[in-house]
Short mmCIF file of C-alpha atoms in Angstrom, two decimals:
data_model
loop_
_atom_site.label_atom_id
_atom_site.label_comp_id
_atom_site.label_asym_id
_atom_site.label_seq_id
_atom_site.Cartn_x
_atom_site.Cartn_y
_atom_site.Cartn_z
CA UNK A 1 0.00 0.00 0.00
CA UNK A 2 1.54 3.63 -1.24
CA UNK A 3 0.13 6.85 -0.62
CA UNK A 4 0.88 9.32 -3.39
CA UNK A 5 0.23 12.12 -4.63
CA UNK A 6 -0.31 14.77 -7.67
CA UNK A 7 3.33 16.07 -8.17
CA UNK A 8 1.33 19.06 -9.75
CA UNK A 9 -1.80 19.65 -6.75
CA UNK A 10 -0.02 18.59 -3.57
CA UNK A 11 -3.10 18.56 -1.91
CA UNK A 12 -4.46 15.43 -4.31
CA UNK A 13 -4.02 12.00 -3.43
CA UNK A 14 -4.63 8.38 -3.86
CA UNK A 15 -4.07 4.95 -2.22
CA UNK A 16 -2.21 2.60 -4.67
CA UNK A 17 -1.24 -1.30 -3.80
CA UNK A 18 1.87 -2.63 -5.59
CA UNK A 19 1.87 -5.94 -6.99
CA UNK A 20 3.59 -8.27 -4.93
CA UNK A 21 5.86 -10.37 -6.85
CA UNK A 22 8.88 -12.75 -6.44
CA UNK A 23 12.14 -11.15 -5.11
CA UNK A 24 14.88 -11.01 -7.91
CA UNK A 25 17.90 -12.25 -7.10
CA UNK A 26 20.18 -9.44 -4.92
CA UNK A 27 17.17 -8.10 -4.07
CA UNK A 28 15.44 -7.57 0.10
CA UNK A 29 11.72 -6.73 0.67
CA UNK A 30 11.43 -4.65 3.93
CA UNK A 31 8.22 -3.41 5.38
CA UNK A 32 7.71 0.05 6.91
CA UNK A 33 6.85 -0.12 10.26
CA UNK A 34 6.92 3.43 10.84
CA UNK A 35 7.33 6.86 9.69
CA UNK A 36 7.72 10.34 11.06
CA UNK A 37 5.36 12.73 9.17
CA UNK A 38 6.09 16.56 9.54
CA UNK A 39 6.41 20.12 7.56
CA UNK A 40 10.00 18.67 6.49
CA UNK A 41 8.29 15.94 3.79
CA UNK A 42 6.46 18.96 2.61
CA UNK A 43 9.34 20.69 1.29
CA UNK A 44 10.59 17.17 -0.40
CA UNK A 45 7.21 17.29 -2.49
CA UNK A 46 7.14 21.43 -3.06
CA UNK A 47 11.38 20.48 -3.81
CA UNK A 48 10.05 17.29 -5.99
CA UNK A 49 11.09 17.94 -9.13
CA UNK A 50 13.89 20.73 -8.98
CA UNK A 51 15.77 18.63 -6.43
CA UNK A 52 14.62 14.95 -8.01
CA UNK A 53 13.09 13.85 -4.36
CA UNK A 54 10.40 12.05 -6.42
CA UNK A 55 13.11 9.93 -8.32
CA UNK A 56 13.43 7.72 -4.79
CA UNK A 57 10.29 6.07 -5.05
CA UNK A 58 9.04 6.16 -8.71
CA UNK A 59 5.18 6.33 -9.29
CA UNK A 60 3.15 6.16 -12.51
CA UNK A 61 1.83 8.98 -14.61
CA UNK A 62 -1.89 8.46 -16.11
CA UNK A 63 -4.32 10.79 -17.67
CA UNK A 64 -4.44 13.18 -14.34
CA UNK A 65 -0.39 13.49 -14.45
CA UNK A 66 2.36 12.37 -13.01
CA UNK A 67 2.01 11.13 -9.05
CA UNK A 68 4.76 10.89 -6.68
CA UNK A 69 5.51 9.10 -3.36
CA UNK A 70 7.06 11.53 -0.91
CA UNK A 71 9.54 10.02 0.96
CA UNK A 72 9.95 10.02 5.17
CA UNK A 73 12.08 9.04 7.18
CA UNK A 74 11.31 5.92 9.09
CA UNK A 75 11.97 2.51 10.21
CA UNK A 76 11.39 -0.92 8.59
CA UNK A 77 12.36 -4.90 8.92
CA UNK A 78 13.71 -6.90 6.59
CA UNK A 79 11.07 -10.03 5.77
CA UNK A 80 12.89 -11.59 2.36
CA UNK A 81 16.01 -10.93 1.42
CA UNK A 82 17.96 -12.81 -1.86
CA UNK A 83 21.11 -10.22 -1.11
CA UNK A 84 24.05 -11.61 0.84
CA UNK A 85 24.77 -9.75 3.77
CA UNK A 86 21.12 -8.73 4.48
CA UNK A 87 19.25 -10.56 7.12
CA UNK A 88 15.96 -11.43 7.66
CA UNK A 89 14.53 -9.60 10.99
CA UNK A 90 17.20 -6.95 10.23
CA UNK A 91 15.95 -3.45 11.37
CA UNK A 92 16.87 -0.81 9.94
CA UNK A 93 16.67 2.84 9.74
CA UNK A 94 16.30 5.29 6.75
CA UNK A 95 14.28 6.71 3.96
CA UNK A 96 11.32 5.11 2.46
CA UNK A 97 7.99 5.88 0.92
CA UNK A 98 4.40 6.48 2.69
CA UNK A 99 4.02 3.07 2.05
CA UNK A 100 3.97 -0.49 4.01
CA UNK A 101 6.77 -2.09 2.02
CA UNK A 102 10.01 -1.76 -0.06
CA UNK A 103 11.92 -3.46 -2.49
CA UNK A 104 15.53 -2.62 -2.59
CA UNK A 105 19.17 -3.76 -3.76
CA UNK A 106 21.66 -3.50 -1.24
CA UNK A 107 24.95 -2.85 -2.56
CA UNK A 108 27.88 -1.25 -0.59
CA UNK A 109 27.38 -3.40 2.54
CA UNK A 110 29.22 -3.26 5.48
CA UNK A 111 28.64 -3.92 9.71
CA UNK A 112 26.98 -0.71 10.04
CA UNK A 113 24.92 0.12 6.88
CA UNK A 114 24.11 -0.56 3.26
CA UNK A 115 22.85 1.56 0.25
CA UNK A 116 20.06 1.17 -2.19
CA UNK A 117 21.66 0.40 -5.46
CA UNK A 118 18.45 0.42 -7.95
CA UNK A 119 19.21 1.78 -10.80
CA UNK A 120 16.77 4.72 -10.48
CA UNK A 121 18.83 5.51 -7.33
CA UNK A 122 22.09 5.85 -8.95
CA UNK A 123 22.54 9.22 -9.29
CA UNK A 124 20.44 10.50 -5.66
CA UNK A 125 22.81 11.95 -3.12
CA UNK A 126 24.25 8.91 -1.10
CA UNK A 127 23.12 10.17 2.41
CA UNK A 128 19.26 9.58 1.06
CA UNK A 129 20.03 6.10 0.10
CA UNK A 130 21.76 4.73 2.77
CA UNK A 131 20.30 2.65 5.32
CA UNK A 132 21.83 2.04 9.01
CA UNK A 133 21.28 -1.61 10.86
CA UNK A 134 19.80 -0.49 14.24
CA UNK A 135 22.08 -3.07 16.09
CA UNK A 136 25.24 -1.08 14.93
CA UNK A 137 23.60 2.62 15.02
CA UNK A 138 25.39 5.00 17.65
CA UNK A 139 21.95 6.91 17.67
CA UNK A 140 19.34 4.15 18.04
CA UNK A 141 18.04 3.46 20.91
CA UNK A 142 14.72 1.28 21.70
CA UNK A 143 13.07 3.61 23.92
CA UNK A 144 13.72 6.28 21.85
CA UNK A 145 12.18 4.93 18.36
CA UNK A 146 9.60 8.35 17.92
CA UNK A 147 12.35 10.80 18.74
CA UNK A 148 14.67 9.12 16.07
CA UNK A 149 12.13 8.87 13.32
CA UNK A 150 10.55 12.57 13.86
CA UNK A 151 13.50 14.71 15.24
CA UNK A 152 16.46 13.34 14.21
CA UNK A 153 16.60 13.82 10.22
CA UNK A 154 15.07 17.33 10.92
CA UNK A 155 17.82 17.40 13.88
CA UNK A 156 20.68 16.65 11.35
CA UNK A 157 19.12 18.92 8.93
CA UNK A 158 19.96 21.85 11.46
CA UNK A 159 23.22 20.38 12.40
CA UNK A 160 24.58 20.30 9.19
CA UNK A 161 22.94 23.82 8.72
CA UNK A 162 24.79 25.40 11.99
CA UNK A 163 27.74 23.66 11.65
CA UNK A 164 27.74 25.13 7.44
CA UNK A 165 27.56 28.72 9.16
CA UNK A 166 29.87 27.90 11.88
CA UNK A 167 32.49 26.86 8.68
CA UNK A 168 31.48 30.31 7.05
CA UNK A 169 32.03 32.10 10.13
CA UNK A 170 28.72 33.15 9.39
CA UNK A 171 29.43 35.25 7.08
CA UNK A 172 30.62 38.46 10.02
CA UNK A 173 27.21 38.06 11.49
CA UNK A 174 26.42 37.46 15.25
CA UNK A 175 22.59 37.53 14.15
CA UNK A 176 20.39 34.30 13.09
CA UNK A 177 16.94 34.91 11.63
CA UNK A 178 14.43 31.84 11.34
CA UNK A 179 11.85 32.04 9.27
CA UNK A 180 8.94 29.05 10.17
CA UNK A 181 10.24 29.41 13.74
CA UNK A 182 7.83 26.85 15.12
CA UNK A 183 8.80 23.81 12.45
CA UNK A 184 11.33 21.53 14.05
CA UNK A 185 14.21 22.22 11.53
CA UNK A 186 13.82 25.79 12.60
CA UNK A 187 13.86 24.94 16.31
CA UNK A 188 17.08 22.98 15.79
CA UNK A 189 19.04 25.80 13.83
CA UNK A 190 17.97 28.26 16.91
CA UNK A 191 18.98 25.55 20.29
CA UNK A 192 22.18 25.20 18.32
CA UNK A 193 23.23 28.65 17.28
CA UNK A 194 22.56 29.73 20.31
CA UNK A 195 24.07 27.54 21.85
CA UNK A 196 27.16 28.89 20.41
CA UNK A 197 26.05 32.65 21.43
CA UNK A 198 24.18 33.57 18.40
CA UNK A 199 21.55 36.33 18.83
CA UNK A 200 18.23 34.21 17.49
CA UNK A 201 15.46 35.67 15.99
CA UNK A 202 12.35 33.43 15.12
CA UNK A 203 9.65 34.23 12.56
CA UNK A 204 6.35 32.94 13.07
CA UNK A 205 2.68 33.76 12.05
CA UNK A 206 0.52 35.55 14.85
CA UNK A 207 -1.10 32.29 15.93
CA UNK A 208 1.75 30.64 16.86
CA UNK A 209 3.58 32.94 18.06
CA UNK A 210 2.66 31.90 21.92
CA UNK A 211 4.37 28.37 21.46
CA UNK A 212 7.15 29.49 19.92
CA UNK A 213 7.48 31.99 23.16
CA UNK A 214 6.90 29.63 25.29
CA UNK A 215 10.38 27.12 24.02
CA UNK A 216 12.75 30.36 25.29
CA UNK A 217 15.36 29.28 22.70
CA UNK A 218 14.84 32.52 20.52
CA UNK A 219 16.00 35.67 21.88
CA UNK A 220 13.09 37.47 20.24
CA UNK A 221 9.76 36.03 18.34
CA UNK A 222 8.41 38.38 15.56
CA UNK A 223 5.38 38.39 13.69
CA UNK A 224 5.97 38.16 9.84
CA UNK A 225 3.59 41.18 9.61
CA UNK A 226 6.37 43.03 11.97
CA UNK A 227 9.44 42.30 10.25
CA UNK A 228 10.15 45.67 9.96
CA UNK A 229 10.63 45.99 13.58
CA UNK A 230 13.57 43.97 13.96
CA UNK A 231 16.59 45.72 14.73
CA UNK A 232 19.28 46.04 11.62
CA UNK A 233 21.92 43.67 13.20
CA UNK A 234 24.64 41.75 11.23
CA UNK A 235 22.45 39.00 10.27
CA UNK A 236 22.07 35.48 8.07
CA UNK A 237 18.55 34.72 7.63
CA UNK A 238 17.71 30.87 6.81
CA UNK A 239 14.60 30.90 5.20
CA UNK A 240 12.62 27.74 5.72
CA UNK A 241 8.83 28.63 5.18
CA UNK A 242 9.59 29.15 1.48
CA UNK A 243 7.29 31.83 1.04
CA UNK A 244 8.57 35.03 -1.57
CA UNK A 245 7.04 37.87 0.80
CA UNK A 246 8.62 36.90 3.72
CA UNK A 247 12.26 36.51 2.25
CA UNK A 248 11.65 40.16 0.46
CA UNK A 249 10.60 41.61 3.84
CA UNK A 250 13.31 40.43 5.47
CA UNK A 251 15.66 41.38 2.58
CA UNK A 252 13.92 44.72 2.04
CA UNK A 253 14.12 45.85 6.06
CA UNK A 254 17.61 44.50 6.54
CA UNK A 255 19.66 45.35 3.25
CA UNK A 256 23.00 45.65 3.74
CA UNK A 257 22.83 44.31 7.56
CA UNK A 258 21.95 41.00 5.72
CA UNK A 259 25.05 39.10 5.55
CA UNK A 260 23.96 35.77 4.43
CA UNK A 261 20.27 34.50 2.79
CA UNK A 262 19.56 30.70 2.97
CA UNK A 263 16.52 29.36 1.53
CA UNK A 264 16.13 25.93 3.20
CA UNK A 265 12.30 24.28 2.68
CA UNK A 266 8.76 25.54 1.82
CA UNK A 267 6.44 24.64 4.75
CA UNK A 268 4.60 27.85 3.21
CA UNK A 269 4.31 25.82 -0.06
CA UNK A 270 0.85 27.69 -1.70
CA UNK A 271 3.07 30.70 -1.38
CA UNK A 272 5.06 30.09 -4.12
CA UNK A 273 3.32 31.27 -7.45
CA UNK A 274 3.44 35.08 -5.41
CA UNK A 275 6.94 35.42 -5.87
CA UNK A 276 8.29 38.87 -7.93
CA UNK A 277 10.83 38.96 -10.51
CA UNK A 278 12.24 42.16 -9.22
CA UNK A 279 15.69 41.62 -7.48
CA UNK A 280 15.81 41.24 -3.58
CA UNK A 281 17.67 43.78 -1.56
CA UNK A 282 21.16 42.33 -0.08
CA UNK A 283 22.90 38.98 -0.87
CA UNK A 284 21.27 36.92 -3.44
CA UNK A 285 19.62 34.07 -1.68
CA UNK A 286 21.40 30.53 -2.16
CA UNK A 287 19.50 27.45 -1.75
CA UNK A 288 20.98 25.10 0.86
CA UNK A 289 21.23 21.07 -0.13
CA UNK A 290 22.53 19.59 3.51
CA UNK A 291 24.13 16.57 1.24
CA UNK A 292 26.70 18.91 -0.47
CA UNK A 293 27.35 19.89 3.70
CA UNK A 294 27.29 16.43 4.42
CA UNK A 295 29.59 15.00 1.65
CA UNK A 296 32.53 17.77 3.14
CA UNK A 297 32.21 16.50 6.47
CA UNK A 298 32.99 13.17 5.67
CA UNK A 299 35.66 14.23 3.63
CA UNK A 300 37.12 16.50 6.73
CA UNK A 301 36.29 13.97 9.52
CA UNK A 302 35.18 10.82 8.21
CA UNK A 303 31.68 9.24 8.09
CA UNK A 304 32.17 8.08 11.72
CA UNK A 305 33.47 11.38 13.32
CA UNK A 306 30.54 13.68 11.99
CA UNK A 307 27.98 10.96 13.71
CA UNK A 308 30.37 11.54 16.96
CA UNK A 309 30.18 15.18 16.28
CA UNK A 310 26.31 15.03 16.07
CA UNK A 311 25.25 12.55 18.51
CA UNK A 312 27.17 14.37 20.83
CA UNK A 313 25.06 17.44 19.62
CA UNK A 314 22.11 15.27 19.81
CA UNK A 315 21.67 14.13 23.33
CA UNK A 316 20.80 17.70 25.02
CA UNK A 317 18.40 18.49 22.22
CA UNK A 318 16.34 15.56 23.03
CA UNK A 319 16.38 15.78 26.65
CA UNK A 320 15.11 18.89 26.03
CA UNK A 321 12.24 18.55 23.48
CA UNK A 322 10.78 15.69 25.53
CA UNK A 323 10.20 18.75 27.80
CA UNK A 324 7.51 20.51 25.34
CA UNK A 325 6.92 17.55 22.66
CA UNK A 326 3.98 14.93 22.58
CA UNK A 327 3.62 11.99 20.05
CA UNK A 328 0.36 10.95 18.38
CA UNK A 329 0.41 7.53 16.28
CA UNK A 330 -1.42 7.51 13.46
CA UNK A 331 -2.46 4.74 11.45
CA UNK A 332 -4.44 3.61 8.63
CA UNK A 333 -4.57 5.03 4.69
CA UNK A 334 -7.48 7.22 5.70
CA UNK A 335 -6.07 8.81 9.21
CA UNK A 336 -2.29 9.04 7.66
CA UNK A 337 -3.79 10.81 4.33
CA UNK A 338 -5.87 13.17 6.83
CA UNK A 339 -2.64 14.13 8.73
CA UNK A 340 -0.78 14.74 5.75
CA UNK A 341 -3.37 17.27 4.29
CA UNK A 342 -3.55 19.18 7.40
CA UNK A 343 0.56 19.52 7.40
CA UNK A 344 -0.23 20.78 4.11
CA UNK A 345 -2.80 23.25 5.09
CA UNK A 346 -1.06 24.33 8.43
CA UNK A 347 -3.69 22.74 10.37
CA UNK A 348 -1.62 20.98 12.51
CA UNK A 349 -0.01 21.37 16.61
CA UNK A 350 3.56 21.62 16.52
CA UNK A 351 3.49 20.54 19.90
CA UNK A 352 2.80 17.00 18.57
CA UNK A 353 4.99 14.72 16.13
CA UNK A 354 3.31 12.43 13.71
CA UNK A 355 4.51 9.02 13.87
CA UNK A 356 2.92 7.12 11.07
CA UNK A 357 2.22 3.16 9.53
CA UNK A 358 0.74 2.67 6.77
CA UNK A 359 1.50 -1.44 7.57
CA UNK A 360 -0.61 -2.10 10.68
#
């Protein structure tokens, strides 16, 4: 079972069931068992096709267009498996489709990990297509399953993000401005930068402007429709709502203050066909793809000292969220499609993380 949806009307969707048919050799079948669902997989659809997220998990195109499978982040087990090296009852962590089940070819094996090596993965960025044994995962813990699933990729996200400025020296500015202040990438970019003495600044709209208050990791929490009251620091704005009159408010008020523009996600997706064509103020905003991030790390520290760096990184942030942060399972085509649409619309509590099966 797969739900997808119209790569061209986000907010149209279907149920689809995939043949199930005899494992070629080389080949594992792995069933989802669970999935995080947040404001994150929204920017992999509005992102589908510019940044070829819906090349993961190919769907069909028929006489209403093309459909796509947006992919989360999740885990799974391993029920048939024809590839060496890849047990049965394995669990693993990584990215799949809203779906129950997955057929991959795992190639690049090792203790720790191994890669999907279908074709139609080839040419995706490495980190997407990698997936980590839980037995041998430095991050995994049992108890700890929902945190993993919903935080963690959005925690990386803002790790890689921070540590990106950090390696910039952010650009001469001691000033970070968060746009989508109350989305969990967002919340991660502000504990860590300030963390490291960064001024914070959160944008947020007017209703939830009282939860993001209430977390006390942003030194101030402005309205979008105040922008112009901020004060003209030194500043790098990362942009993660994704919505044109917020980055030209920011760019317009700030100018030449503005050290550094970031455009991360879209959580404000329907925003997008209001953009202008008439240049922003200040630096020319540069879209930020945490693999590129990701793939120097490795190279600087190896693949096992940035997980050291970031699990170390890791541990206070989720002492803390389990302070403010409530789970809600959700399960069933029907209830899994309703919580997507209202992450679409905005509908939802960012107090409470989706954790999702489509295979129960």
């Amino acid at each position: 079972m797969n739900l997808e949806v119209l790569r061209s009307y986000l907010a149209r969707t279907r149920v689809t069931e995939d043949p199930i048919t005899p494992l070629a050799e080389g080949d594992a079948r792995i069933e989802v068992s669970g999935f995080a669902l947040t404001s994150n997989n929204i920017s992999y659809a509005v992102f589908g096709d510019a940044l070829k997220y819906w090349n993961f998990f190919p769907a069909e195109t028929d006489a209403d267009g093309a459909w796509g499978r947006i992919p989360v982040w999740g885990f799974g087990v391993v029920t048939e498996s024809l590839a060496e090296g890849v047990e049965v009852g394995e669990r693993i962590y990584g990215y799949f489709p809203m779906g129950s089940e997955l057929v991959i070819t795992p190639g690049s094996i090792n203790t720790e990990s191994f890669a999907d090596v279908s074709p139609h993965r080839a040419e995706m960025a490495s980190a997407y297509s990698r997936y980590t044994r839980t037995s041998a995962d430095i991050i995994y813990r049992a108890d700890r399953e929902s945190e993993h699933m919903l935080l963690y990729p959005l925690f990386f996200t803002s790790f890689v993000v921070d540590d990106y400025l950090e390696d910039q020296g952010d650009f001469g500015a001691t000033t970070t401005i968060v746009s989508s202040a109350s989305s969990k990438t967002a919340i991660g970019i502000a504990f860590l930068s300030r963390a490291r003495g960064h001024r914070v600044i959160g944008l947020t709209s007017p209703g939830n402007r009282r939860f993001v208050e209430s977390l006390n990791i942003y030194d101030s929490v402005v309205p979008y429709d105040e922008i112009s009251s901020m004060p003209k620091d030194p500043s790098v704005f990362v942009d993660i709502a994704g919505d044109p009159d917020v980055v030209r408010s920011v760019h317009t008020h700030l100018g030449e203050s503005l050290a550094f523009s970031v455009s991360l996600g879209g959580t404000h997706w329907n925003h997008g066909a209001q953009a202008s064509t008439e240049p922003l103020p200040g630096p020319k905003p540069k879209f930020f793809f945490a693999p590129d991030q990701i793939a120097k790390r490795n190279a600087d520290w190896g693949r096992s000292g940035l997980g050291e760096r970031a699990l170390a990184a890791w541990g206070p942030y989720v002492v803390w969220c389990a302070g403010w942060l409530e789970f809600r399972e959700v399960t069933g085509a029907d209830d899994v499609r309703d919580t997507y649409l209202a992450l679409l619309d905005g509908r939802t509590d960012p107090r409470v993380g989706y954790i999702c099966s489509l295979s129960k």
